Coordinates of C-alpha atoms in Angstrom, one line a residue:
Chain A
M138 CA -0.6 0.7 -0.3
V139 CA 1.3 3.0 -0.9
N140 CA 0.6 6.2 1.9
L141 CA -1.1 9.1 -0.3
S142 CA -2.3 11.3 2.4
V143 CA -0.3 14.7 3.2
N144 CA -0.9 17.5 6.2
L145 CA -1.0 20.7 5.2
S146 CA -0.3 22.8 8.0
G147 CA -2.3 20.4 10.5
L148 CA -5.3 19.8 7.8
T149 CA -4.6 15.7 7.2
L150 CA -6.0 15.5 3.4
S151 CA -6.2 12.0 2.3
N152 CA -4.1 12.6 -1.2
P153 CA -2.8 16.0 -2.6
I154 CA -5.5 16.6 -5.2
I155 CA -7.4 19.7 -4.8
P156 CA -9.0 21.0 -8.0
A157 CA -8.4 24.8 -8.0
S158 CA -10.7 28.0 -7.3
G159 CA -12.3 28.6 -10.1
C160 CA -12.0 25.6 -12.4
F161 CA -14.7 24.1 -9.7
G162 CA -17.6 25.8 -8.9
Y163 CA -18.4 24.9 -5.6
G164 CA -18.1 20.8 -6.8
K165 CA -21.8 20.1 -7.3
E166 CA -21.5 20.2 -11.4
F167 CA -18.7 17.2 -10.7
S168 CA -20.3 15.4 -8.3
E169 CA -23.1 14.6 -11.2
Y170 CA -20.0 13.3 -13.0
Y171 CA -17.9 11.2 -10.3
D172 CA -17.9 11.1 -6.3
I173 CA -16.1 13.9 -5.4
N174 CA -15.4 12.4 -1.4
I175 CA -12.2 11.2 -3.1
L176 CA -10.6 14.3 -4.0
G177 CA -8.3 15.5 -1.1
S178 CA -10.0 18.5 -1.3
F179 CA -11.7 20.9 -3.4
C180 CA -11.0 25.0 -3.5
M181 CA -14.0 26.5 -4.0
K182 CA -14.9 29.4 -6.2
G183 CA -13.2 33.4 -5.4
T184 CA -15.6 34.7 -2.7
T185 CA -15.3 38.4 -2.3
K186 CA -17.3 40.8 0.1
E187 CA -19.9 41.7 -1.6
P188 CA -21.8 39.7 -5.0
R189 CA -19.5 40.3 -8.5
F190 CA -21.1 39.9 -11.7
G191 CA -17.4 40.0 -13.1
N192 CA -16.3 41.0 -17.0
E193 CA -18.5 41.5 -19.8
T194 CA -17.8 38.6 -22.1
P195 CA -16.5 37.2 -24.0
R196 CA -14.1 35.8 -21.0
I197 CA -12.9 32.9 -22.8
A198 CA -10.5 32.5 -25.1
E199 CA -7.8 29.8 -26.3
S200 CA -4.4 29.5 -27.0
S201 CA -2.1 26.6 -28.1
S202 CA -2.2 24.3 -24.7
G203 CA -4.4 26.1 -22.7
M204 CA -6.8 29.0 -22.1
L205 CA -7.0 32.7 -21.4
N206 CA -9.9 33.8 -18.8
S207 CA -10.8 37.3 -18.0
V208 CA -13.6 36.3 -15.9
G209 CA -13.2 38.8 -13.1
L210 CA -13.9 37.6 -9.9
Q211 CA -18.1 36.5 -10.6
N212 CA -19.7 35.4 -7.5
P213 CA -22.7 35.4 -4.9
G214 CA -20.6 37.4 -2.3
I215 CA -19.2 36.5 1.3
E216 CA -23.0 36.1 2.6
H217 CA -24.7 34.1 0.4
V218 CA -21.4 31.3 0.6
V219 CA -22.0 31.5 4.0
Q220 CA -25.5 31.2 4.4
Q221 CA -26.6 29.2 1.3
E222 CA -23.1 27.3 -0.3
L223 CA -21.4 25.8 2.4
K224 CA -23.9 24.1 3.8
E225 CA -25.4 22.9 -0.1
I226 CA -21.9 21.2 -0.4
R227 CA -22.6 19.3 2.6
A228 CA -24.9 17.0 0.9
Y229 CA -22.1 16.0 -1.6
Y230 CA -19.2 17.1 -0.3
S231 CA -18.1 15.7 3.2
K232 CA -14.8 16.8 4.5
P233 CA -13.1 20.9 4.5
V234 CA -13.2 22.1 1.5
I235 CA -10.7 24.9 0.6
A236 CA -12.1 28.2 1.0
N237 CA -10.9 30.8 -2.0
I238 CA -11.1 35.0 -1.1
S239 CA -10.7 37.9 -2.8
G240 CA -10.7 42.1 -2.1
F241 CA -10.4 45.5 -3.1
S242 CA -9.2 46.3 0.0
V243 CA -7.5 45.0 3.0
E244 CA -10.3 45.4 4.8
E245 CA -12.7 43.1 2.6
Y246 CA -10.2 40.6 2.9
E247 CA -10.2 40.4 7.1
Y248 CA -13.8 40.9 6.6
C249 CA -14.6 37.6 4.4
V250 CA -11.8 35.4 6.4
R251 CA -13.8 36.7 9.7
R252 CA -16.9 35.9 8.2
L253 CA -15.7 32.5 7.7
R254 CA -14.9 31.8 11.5
G255 CA -16.5 28.5 12.9
I256 CA -17.5 27.1 10.1
D257 CA -16.4 23.4 10.3
N258 CA -16.2 22.7 7.1
V259 CA -13.6 25.1 5.8
G260 CA -10.3 23.5 6.8
L261 CA -7.9 26.1 4.7
I262 CA -8.5 29.8 4.1
E263 CA -6.7 30.5 0.4
V264 CA -5.8 34.3 0.3
N265 CA -5.6 35.6 -3.2
I266 CA -3.2 38.7 -3.9
S267 CA -3.0 36.9 -7.7
C268 CA -6.1 37.5 -9.8
P269 CA -5.3 39.4 -13.3
N270 CA -8.7 39.9 -14.2
V271 CA -9.9 43.2 -11.7
E272 CA -8.7 46.6 -12.1
Q273 CA -7.9 47.8 -8.3
G274 CA -7.1 44.4 -5.4
G275 CA -6.7 41.8 -6.7
M276 CA -3.0 41.5 -8.3
S277 CA -1.4 44.9 -7.4
F278 CA -1.8 43.4 -3.7
G279 CA 0.4 40.1 -5.3
T280 CA 3.2 42.3 -6.9
D281 CA 4.0 44.2 -3.6
P282 CA 5.3 42.0 -0.8
E283 CA 4.8 45.4 1.2
M284 CA 0.7 44.6 0.6
A285 CA 1.3 40.9 0.5
A286 CA 2.6 41.7 3.8
K287 CA 0.1 43.8 4.9
V288 CA -3.0 41.4 4.1
T289 CA -1.4 38.6 5.1
K290 CA -0.9 40.0 8.6
A291 CA -4.9 41.2 8.8
V292 CA -6.4 38.1 7.6
V293 CA -4.0 35.9 9.5
K294 CA -4.9 37.4 13.0
V295 CA -8.1 36.7 12.3
A296 CA -8.3 33.8 11.0
D297 CA -9.6 30.2 13.0
K298 CA -8.0 28.6 9.9
P299 CA -4.4 28.3 8.5
V300 CA -3.9 30.6 5.9
Y301 CA -2.2 29.5 2.5
V302 CA -2.0 32.7 0.4
K303 CA -2.2 32.6 -3.5
L304 CA 0.3 34.0 -5.7
T305 CA 1.3 35.9 -9.4
P306 CA 3.7 34.6 -11.4
N307 CA 3.1 38.3 -12.8
V308 CA 5.9 40.1 -10.6
T309 CA 9.7 39.7 -10.7
D310 CA 11.1 37.9 -8.0
I311 CA 8.0 35.3 -6.6
T312 CA 10.3 34.7 -3.4
E313 CA 10.5 37.8 -1.9
I314 CA 6.5 38.1 -2.3
A315 CA 5.7 34.0 -1.1
K316 CA 8.9 35.5 2.3
A317 CA 6.5 38.8 3.1
C318 CA 4.1 36.4 3.7
E319 CA 5.8 33.5 5.3
S320 CA 7.7 36.6 7.7
E321 CA 3.7 37.7 8.9
G322 CA 2.5 34.7 9.5
A323 CA 0.9 32.7 6.4
S324 CA 1.1 28.8 6.8
G325 CA 1.3 28.3 3.2
I326 CA 1.6 28.9 -0.1
C327 CA 0.1 28.5 -3.3
A328 CA 1.6 29.2 -7.1
I329 CA 0.7 30.0 -9.3
N330 CA -2.4 32.2 -10.2
T331 CA -2.3 32.7 -14.1
L332 CA 0.0 34.0 -16.4
S333 CA -1.3 37.7 -17.7
A334 CA -2.2 37.4 -21.6
M335 CA -4.3 38.3 -24.7
R336 CA -5.7 37.2 -28.0
I337 CA -6.7 39.4 -31.2
D338 CA -9.2 38.1 -33.7
I339 CA -7.3 38.5 -37.0
K340 CA -10.9 39.1 -39.1
K341 CA -12.2 41.5 -36.5
Q342 CA -9.1 43.0 -35.9
K343 CA -9.8 43.2 -31.6
P344 CA -8.6 41.4 -28.9
V345 CA -11.1 38.3 -28.5
L346 CA -11.8 39.1 -24.3
A347 CA -13.7 41.9 -24.2
N348 CA -11.8 42.7 -20.7
I349 CA -8.9 43.0 -23.6
T350 CA -6.3 40.8 -21.2
G351 CA -7.0 38.0 -19.0
G352 CA -5.4 34.9 -17.2
L353 CA -3.0 32.2 -19.3
S354 CA -3.9 28.3 -17.9
G355 CA -3.7 24.9 -19.0
P356 CA -0.1 22.8 -19.9
A357 CA 1.4 26.3 -21.2
V358 CA 2.2 27.4 -18.3
F359 CA 2.7 24.3 -16.2
P360 CA 7.0 24.2 -17.0
V361 CA 6.1 28.0 -15.2
A362 CA 5.1 27.1 -12.7
L363 CA 7.2 24.2 -12.0
R364 CA 10.5 26.6 -12.1
M365 CA 8.3 28.6 -9.4
V366 CA 7.5 26.2 -7.5
Y367 CA 11.5 24.8 -7.1
Q368 CA 12.9 28.0 -5.9
L369 CA 10.0 29.2 -3.6
Y370 CA 10.9 25.9 -1.8
K371 CA 14.0 26.8 -1.5
E372 CA 13.1 30.3 0.5
I373 CA 10.3 29.4 2.2
K374 CA 9.6 26.6 4.7
I375 CA 6.3 26.9 4.7
P376 CA 3.8 24.3 3.0
I377 CA 3.2 25.0 -1.4
I378 CA 0.6 23.9 -3.2
G379 CA 1.7 23.2 -6.3
I380 CA -0.9 25.4 -9.2
G381 CA -0.2 26.0 -12.9
G382 CA -1.1 23.5 -15.7
I383 CA -1.5 19.9 -14.2
S384 CA -2.7 18.0 -16.5
K385 CA -1.7 14.5 -15.7
V386 CA 0.2 12.1 -12.7
E387 CA 3.9 12.9 -14.2
D388 CA 2.6 16.5 -13.3
V389 CA 1.7 16.1 -10.0
I390 CA 4.6 13.9 -9.4
E391 CA 7.0 16.6 -10.7
M392 CA 5.1 19.4 -9.0
M393 CA 5.6 17.5 -5.6
M394 CA 9.5 16.3 -6.5
A395 CA 9.7 20.7 -6.9
G396 CA 9.0 20.9 -3.2
A397 CA 5.1 21.1 -3.5
T398 CA 3.4 19.1 -0.4
A399 CA 0.0 19.4 -2.5
V400 CA -1.1 20.0 -5.5
Q401 CA -3.7 22.5 -7.1
I402 CA -5.5 21.1 -10.9
G403 CA -7.1 23.9 -12.3
S404 CA -8.3 24.4 -17.0
L405 CA -8.0 20.7 -16.9
N406 CA -11.1 19.7 -14.8
L407 CA -13.1 22.0 -17.7
V408 CA -12.5 20.1 -20.8
D409 CA -12.1 16.9 -18.6
P410 CA -14.1 16.3 -16.0
Y411 CA -12.9 13.5 -14.6
I412 CA -9.4 14.6 -15.0
C413 CA -9.0 14.4 -11.1
K414 CA -10.5 10.3 -10.9
T415 CA -8.6 9.7 -13.1
I416 CA -5.3 10.8 -11.7
I417 CA -6.3 10.0 -8.2
N418 CA -6.4 6.6 -9.3
Q419 CA -3.3 6.6 -11.3
L420 CA -1.6 7.8 -8.6
P421 CA -0.4 4.7 -6.4
G422 CA 0.8 2.9 -9.6
M423 CA 2.6 5.4 -10.1
L424 CA 4.4 5.9 -7.1
E425 CA 4.7 2.1 -7.4
Q426 CA 6.5 1.7 -10.7
L427 CA 9.2 4.4 -8.8
G428 CA 9.7 2.8 -5.8
I429 CA 8.0 5.2 -3.3
D430 CA 5.7 3.8 -0.6
D431 CA 5.2 6.8 0.5
I432 CA 4.2 10.9 -1.4
N433 CA 5.7 12.7 1.3
K434 CA 9.3 11.3 -0.1
I435 CA 8.8 12.9 -2.7
V436 CA 8.3 16.3 -1.4
G437 CA 11.6 18.3 -2.7
A438 CA 13.0 15.4 -4.3
A439 CA 14.5 17.4 -6.7
H440 CA 16.6 19.5 -4.5
R441 CA 18.5 16.4 -3.0
Chain B
M289 CA -18.9 11.9 -21.4
G290 CA -18.1 8.8 -23.8
I291 CA -16.3 8.0 -26.9
Y292 CA -18.9 8.0 -29.4
T293 CA -17.9 7.0 -32.7
I294 CA -18.5 8.5 -36.5
E295 CA -20.8 7.0 -38.4
S296 CA -20.9 9.3 -41.4
I297 CA -19.6 12.8 -42.3
R298 CA -21.8 14.8 -45.2
Q299 CA -20.9 17.9 -46.4
L300 CA -24.0 19.8 -46.7
T301 CA -23.3 22.9 -48.4
Y302 CA -19.5 24.5 -49.2
D303 CA -18.8 24.8 -45.4
T304 CA -21.5 23.1 -43.5
Y305 CA -21.1 19.1 -42.2
E306 CA -23.7 16.6 -41.2
M307 CA -22.6 14.0 -39.3
T308 CA -23.9 11.0 -37.8
L309 CA -22.1 9.0 -34.4
S310 CA -23.1 6.2 -32.6
G311 CA -23.0 5.9 -28.5
D312 CA -24.8 6.1 -25.2
M313 CA -27.7 8.5 -26.3
S314 CA -29.4 8.2 -23.4
W315 CA -27.5 11.8 -21.3
I316 CA -29.5 13.3 -24.3
K317 CA -33.4 14.8 -22.5
A318 CA -34.7 17.5 -24.6
P319 CA -34.4 19.0 -27.5
G320 CA -31.5 22.2 -27.3
Q321 CA -29.2 20.6 -25.8
F322 CA -25.5 20.3 -26.6
V323 CA -22.6 17.8 -26.9
N324 CA -19.0 19.4 -26.3
I325 CA -16.3 17.1 -28.5
K326 CA -12.7 16.9 -28.0
I327 CA -10.8 17.8 -31.1
D328 CA -7.0 16.2 -31.0
G329 CA -5.1 19.6 -30.6
F330 CA -7.4 21.8 -29.2
F331 CA -7.6 22.6 -25.9
L332 CA -11.1 23.8 -25.0
R333 CA -13.8 21.4 -26.4
R334 CA -15.8 22.5 -29.4
P335 CA -19.9 23.0 -28.1
L336 CA -22.2 22.1 -31.3
S337 CA -26.2 21.3 -31.2
V338 CA -28.0 18.3 -31.3
C339 CA -29.8 18.4 -34.6
D340 CA -31.2 14.8 -34.1
I341 CA -30.9 11.8 -32.3
D342 CA -33.4 8.1 -32.0
D343 CA -31.8 5.9 -29.8
R344 CA -28.5 5.1 -31.4
Y345 CA -27.3 7.8 -33.6
M346 CA -27.2 11.5 -33.2
T347 CA -27.0 13.5 -35.9
L348 CA -24.9 16.7 -35.5
I349 CA -24.0 19.5 -38.2
F350 CA -21.7 22.4 -38.0
K351 CA -20.1 25.1 -39.4
V352 CA -16.5 25.2 -40.2
A353 CA -15.6 28.1 -38.3
G354 CA -11.9 27.5 -37.7
E355 CA -9.2 25.6 -36.9
G356 CA -11.3 23.4 -34.7
T357 CA -14.1 22.6 -36.7
K358 CA -12.3 21.7 -40.1
A359 CA -10.6 19.1 -38.5
L360 CA -13.2 17.9 -37.5
S361 CA -15.1 18.0 -40.6
M362 CA -11.8 16.6 -41.7
M363 CA -12.5 13.1 -38.9
K364 CA -13.1 9.7 -41.0
V365 CA -15.7 7.5 -40.5
S366 CA -15.6 4.8 -37.7
S367 CA -12.9 6.9 -36.2
Q368 CA -13.5 8.1 -32.5
L369 CA -14.4 11.3 -29.7
D370 CA -13.6 11.8 -26.5
I371 CA -17.6 13.9 -26.0
L372 CA -19.3 15.6 -22.9
C373 CA -23.2 14.8 -24.2
G374 CA -26.6 16.4 -23.0
L375 CA -25.9 19.6 -22.1
G376 CA -27.8 22.8 -21.4
N377 CA -31.5 23.0 -20.6
G378 CA -32.8 22.5 -23.7
Y379 CA -36.2 24.0 -24.6
D380 CA -39.1 23.6 -22.8
I381 CA -41.9 22.0 -24.7
N382 CA -44.1 20.7 -22.0
V383 CA -45.8 24.6 -22.2
S384 CA -49.4 25.4 -23.3
I385 CA -49.0 26.3 -27.2
S386 CA -51.1 25.0 -30.5
E387 CA -49.4 26.7 -33.1
P388 CA -45.5 27.1 -32.9
L389 CA -43.2 28.9 -34.8
L390 CA -39.8 27.4 -35.9
I391 CA -37.4 30.1 -36.6
G392 CA -33.3 29.7 -37.1
G393 CA -31.0 31.7 -38.7
G394 CA -28.1 29.5 -40.3
C395 CA -26.4 27.6 -37.8
G396 CA -29.2 27.9 -35.3
V397 CA -31.1 25.8 -37.8
P398 CA -30.3 22.5 -36.2
P399 CA -31.5 22.6 -33.2
L400 CA -34.5 23.3 -34.3
Y401 CA -34.8 20.0 -36.2
Y402 CA -34.9 17.6 -33.4
L403 CA -37.3 19.9 -31.7
A404 CA -39.7 19.8 -34.8
K405 CA -39.5 16.0 -34.5
T406 CA -40.3 16.0 -30.8
L407 CA -43.2 18.5 -31.4
K408 CA -44.8 16.2 -34.1
N409 CA -44.7 13.5 -31.5
K410 CA -46.6 15.5 -28.8
G411 CA -49.4 15.8 -32.0
I412 CA -48.0 19.8 -32.7
T413 CA -46.9 20.1 -36.4
P414 CA -44.4 23.9 -35.9
S415 CA -43.9 26.2 -39.0
V416 CA -41.0 26.4 -40.1
V417 CA -38.8 29.5 -40.9
L418 CA -35.0 29.4 -41.7
G419 CA -33.0 32.1 -42.6
F420 CA -29.6 32.0 -44.8
N421 CA -27.3 34.6 -46.5
K422 CA -27.3 33.5 -49.5
K423 CA -28.6 30.4 -51.7
E424 CA -25.4 28.5 -51.3
D425 CA -25.5 28.5 -47.8
V426 CA -29.2 26.7 -47.2
F427 CA -30.0 23.3 -46.1
Y428 CA -32.2 21.2 -44.2
E429 CA -35.1 22.8 -45.9
D430 CA -36.0 19.5 -47.4
K431 CA -35.8 17.3 -44.3
F432 CA -38.2 19.9 -41.9
K433 CA -40.9 19.7 -45.1
A434 CA -40.4 16.0 -45.0
L435 CA -42.0 15.9 -41.2
G436 CA -45.5 17.2 -42.8
C437 CA -44.1 21.1 -41.6
N438 CA -44.9 24.0 -43.1
V439 CA -41.7 25.9 -44.2
C440 CA -40.7 29.2 -45.5
V441 CA -36.7 30.2 -46.2
C442 CA -35.2 33.7 -46.6
T443 CA -32.1 34.8 -47.8
V444 CA -30.7 37.5 -46.5
D445 CA -29.8 38.7 -50.5
G446 CA -32.3 37.2 -51.7
S447 CA -30.8 34.7 -54.1
Y448 CA -33.0 31.8 -52.9
G449 CA -36.6 32.0 -51.0
Y450 CA -37.8 35.3 -49.7
I451 CA -35.6 38.3 -49.6
G452 CA -34.9 39.5 -46.4
L453 CA -34.4 38.3 -42.5
V454 CA -36.6 36.0 -41.0
T455 CA -38.2 39.1 -39.7
D456 CA -39.8 40.0 -42.4
I457 CA -41.5 37.0 -43.4
M458 CA -42.6 35.2 -39.8
D459 CA -45.8 37.0 -39.5
M460 CA -46.7 35.1 -43.4
F461 CA -48.0 31.9 -40.5
D462 CA -50.3 32.0 -37.4
Y463 CA -48.7 31.2 -34.6
D464 CA -48.6 31.8 -30.6
Y465 CA -45.0 30.9 -29.1
T466 CA -41.9 31.1 -30.9
F467 CA -38.8 28.6 -30.4
S468 CA -36.1 30.2 -32.3
C469 CA -31.9 29.7 -32.7
G470 CA -29.4 31.9 -34.4
P471 CA -27.2 35.0 -34.7
E472 CA -27.7 37.2 -31.0
G473 CA -29.0 40.0 -33.6
M474 CA -32.2 37.9 -35.0
L475 CA -33.2 36.6 -31.6
K476 CA -33.8 40.5 -30.8
A477 CA -35.3 41.1 -33.8
I478 CA -37.7 38.5 -33.1
Y479 CA -38.0 39.4 -29.3
D480 CA -39.4 43.1 -30.5
K481 CA -41.5 42.3 -33.4
S482 CA -43.4 38.8 -31.8
I483 CA -45.9 39.9 -29.2
V484 CA -46.4 36.4 -28.4
S485 CA -44.0 34.5 -25.6
G486 CA -41.7 31.9 -27.1
Q487 CA -37.9 30.8 -26.0
F488 CA -34.6 32.2 -27.0
S489 CA -31.5 29.7 -27.8
F490 CA -28.2 31.6 -27.1
E491 CA -24.7 30.9 -28.7
E492 CA -21.3 31.9 -25.8
R493 CA -17.6 31.3 -26.0
M494 CA -17.5 28.3 -23.4
G495 CA -15.0 27.2 -21.2
C496 CA -16.1 23.6 -19.8
G497 CA -19.3 23.9 -21.3
F498 CA -20.9 22.0 -17.6
G499 CA -21.6 25.3 -15.7
A500 CA -18.1 25.2 -13.9
C501 CA -16.4 28.0 -15.5
M502 CA -18.4 30.9 -15.3
G503 CA -17.0 32.1 -18.5
C504 CA -20.5 32.1 -20.4
T505 CA -23.1 33.5 -17.7
C506 CA -25.4 36.9 -18.9
K507 CA -27.5 38.9 -16.8
T508 CA -30.7 38.1 -17.1
K509 CA -34.1 39.9 -15.5
Y510 CA -33.7 36.8 -12.6
G511 CA -30.2 36.8 -12.0
Y512 CA -26.8 35.8 -13.1
K513 CA -27.8 32.5 -15.6
R514 CA -24.4 30.4 -17.4
I515 CA -24.9 29.9 -21.2
C516 CA -24.3 26.4 -21.1
K517 CA -25.9 25.4 -17.9
D518 CA -28.9 27.6 -17.6
G519 CA -29.5 28.0 -20.9
P520 CA -28.6 27.5 -23.7
V521 CA -32.8 28.0 -23.8
L522 CA -33.4 31.4 -22.2
F523 CA -37.7 32.1 -22.0
K524 CA -38.6 35.7 -23.1
E525 CA -39.9 36.4 -19.9
E526 CA -36.3 36.3 -18.3
I527 CA -34.4 37.8 -21.1
L528 CA -32.6 41.4 -20.5
W529 CA -30.8 42.8 -23.6

């Protein structure tokens, strides 16, 4: 028997596979395809203090081995998430979920995290300071170590669960931002969010996305994400959740060897709703082939 | 989701193809639903509305609009496709109607065929208005006629049938309800012209096609709806333009 269970700051996951925020809704659509209780956990759609429609459509564009989105944090607001979504989730998912929080001011982040206190099916809070699709807030907190530190400090103070900060790759040195978060008490780092990108419709001679730019995700970004997780592992001591273009079981292994304790799978869920199930089923066999009896042994293996 | 086998591919016009597939059809519950097809070499699936279905086969009609649909058109008979099936709400035919008018424009024509068939099985024979840009684009007129429907075709340039837009000829029929599918401009024109209620099938760029990514959300009178999951069919009473 291969041990797949991993520990994220006290939260034990039966395996390291977590669908990423924004690619899994609240899990309901996927629970119609398979029993999602097999997942280590899942990350809910990003939540803000107030409800948001998000950006105008088109919000989706394709690219080689990936896609761009400019959804812009569409969500029903923290109150609705607490009163309705988190309650409804219990009907089809019995483990704790990860709540992804966004804001346009430090106070908004703080408000949302405070609102999640005492909710026992939230196991971990992912603070998104890296959304490339909103004008103010979002990524602007994630590109400046001082702002990242400020947000982290504020939410850690009011959170009753581990706080992981989700970082943007759209910076010169991601480790500087991560260190700032670590020093203010973040329990872990999630890396990476999408890469700022665009496409042009050559017939219309106009950007494809109504928002002009969007975030690139999918297999195209995997090597970039891997490199950043590798760099982060060298510089910080807190756990890393590796995210970015994972599309197969080998990618999970690579990401963990680079230093991730767990991984999130994002846009692949949108094109193959069974991807997480497939990978979870393949993990034990893959590890056995590598002669590994405990998945934790590969975390950071590429550094040794 | 499942694997489907291509049974036939037929070119209907210079850029429009009809594909028949076999596989598990039990996912499809209503006319107006769509499928999402994985095409090798392309990251996102391609959503196509279901044109016809029976226990064993489904028919899809698609226009070559870009590289993905071009690759699809070149697939060989008996090759297999990974398809997410039975997506979207589809048309609700349990509404109280006696003389429905089906209005399709271009790529919006296909789902109306299975709708016409379903209505027919309920004992209601719909009238049909089909709009195309020009004579070379026209397809499926005979198929609707073979169902016993009254069919009127118009082309924008007048090279076939009546000259003009679907809204120029829809009042040639008596109708108490409309079912439409086509470009948004056409849907809006029908919405403005018709005094009766109806259902409108919309198109939008989609990420997943099953309600997870919020890529295709629109505003309605009753809140935000995902075209792929809560649509693609919206009732006239809820639409905001």
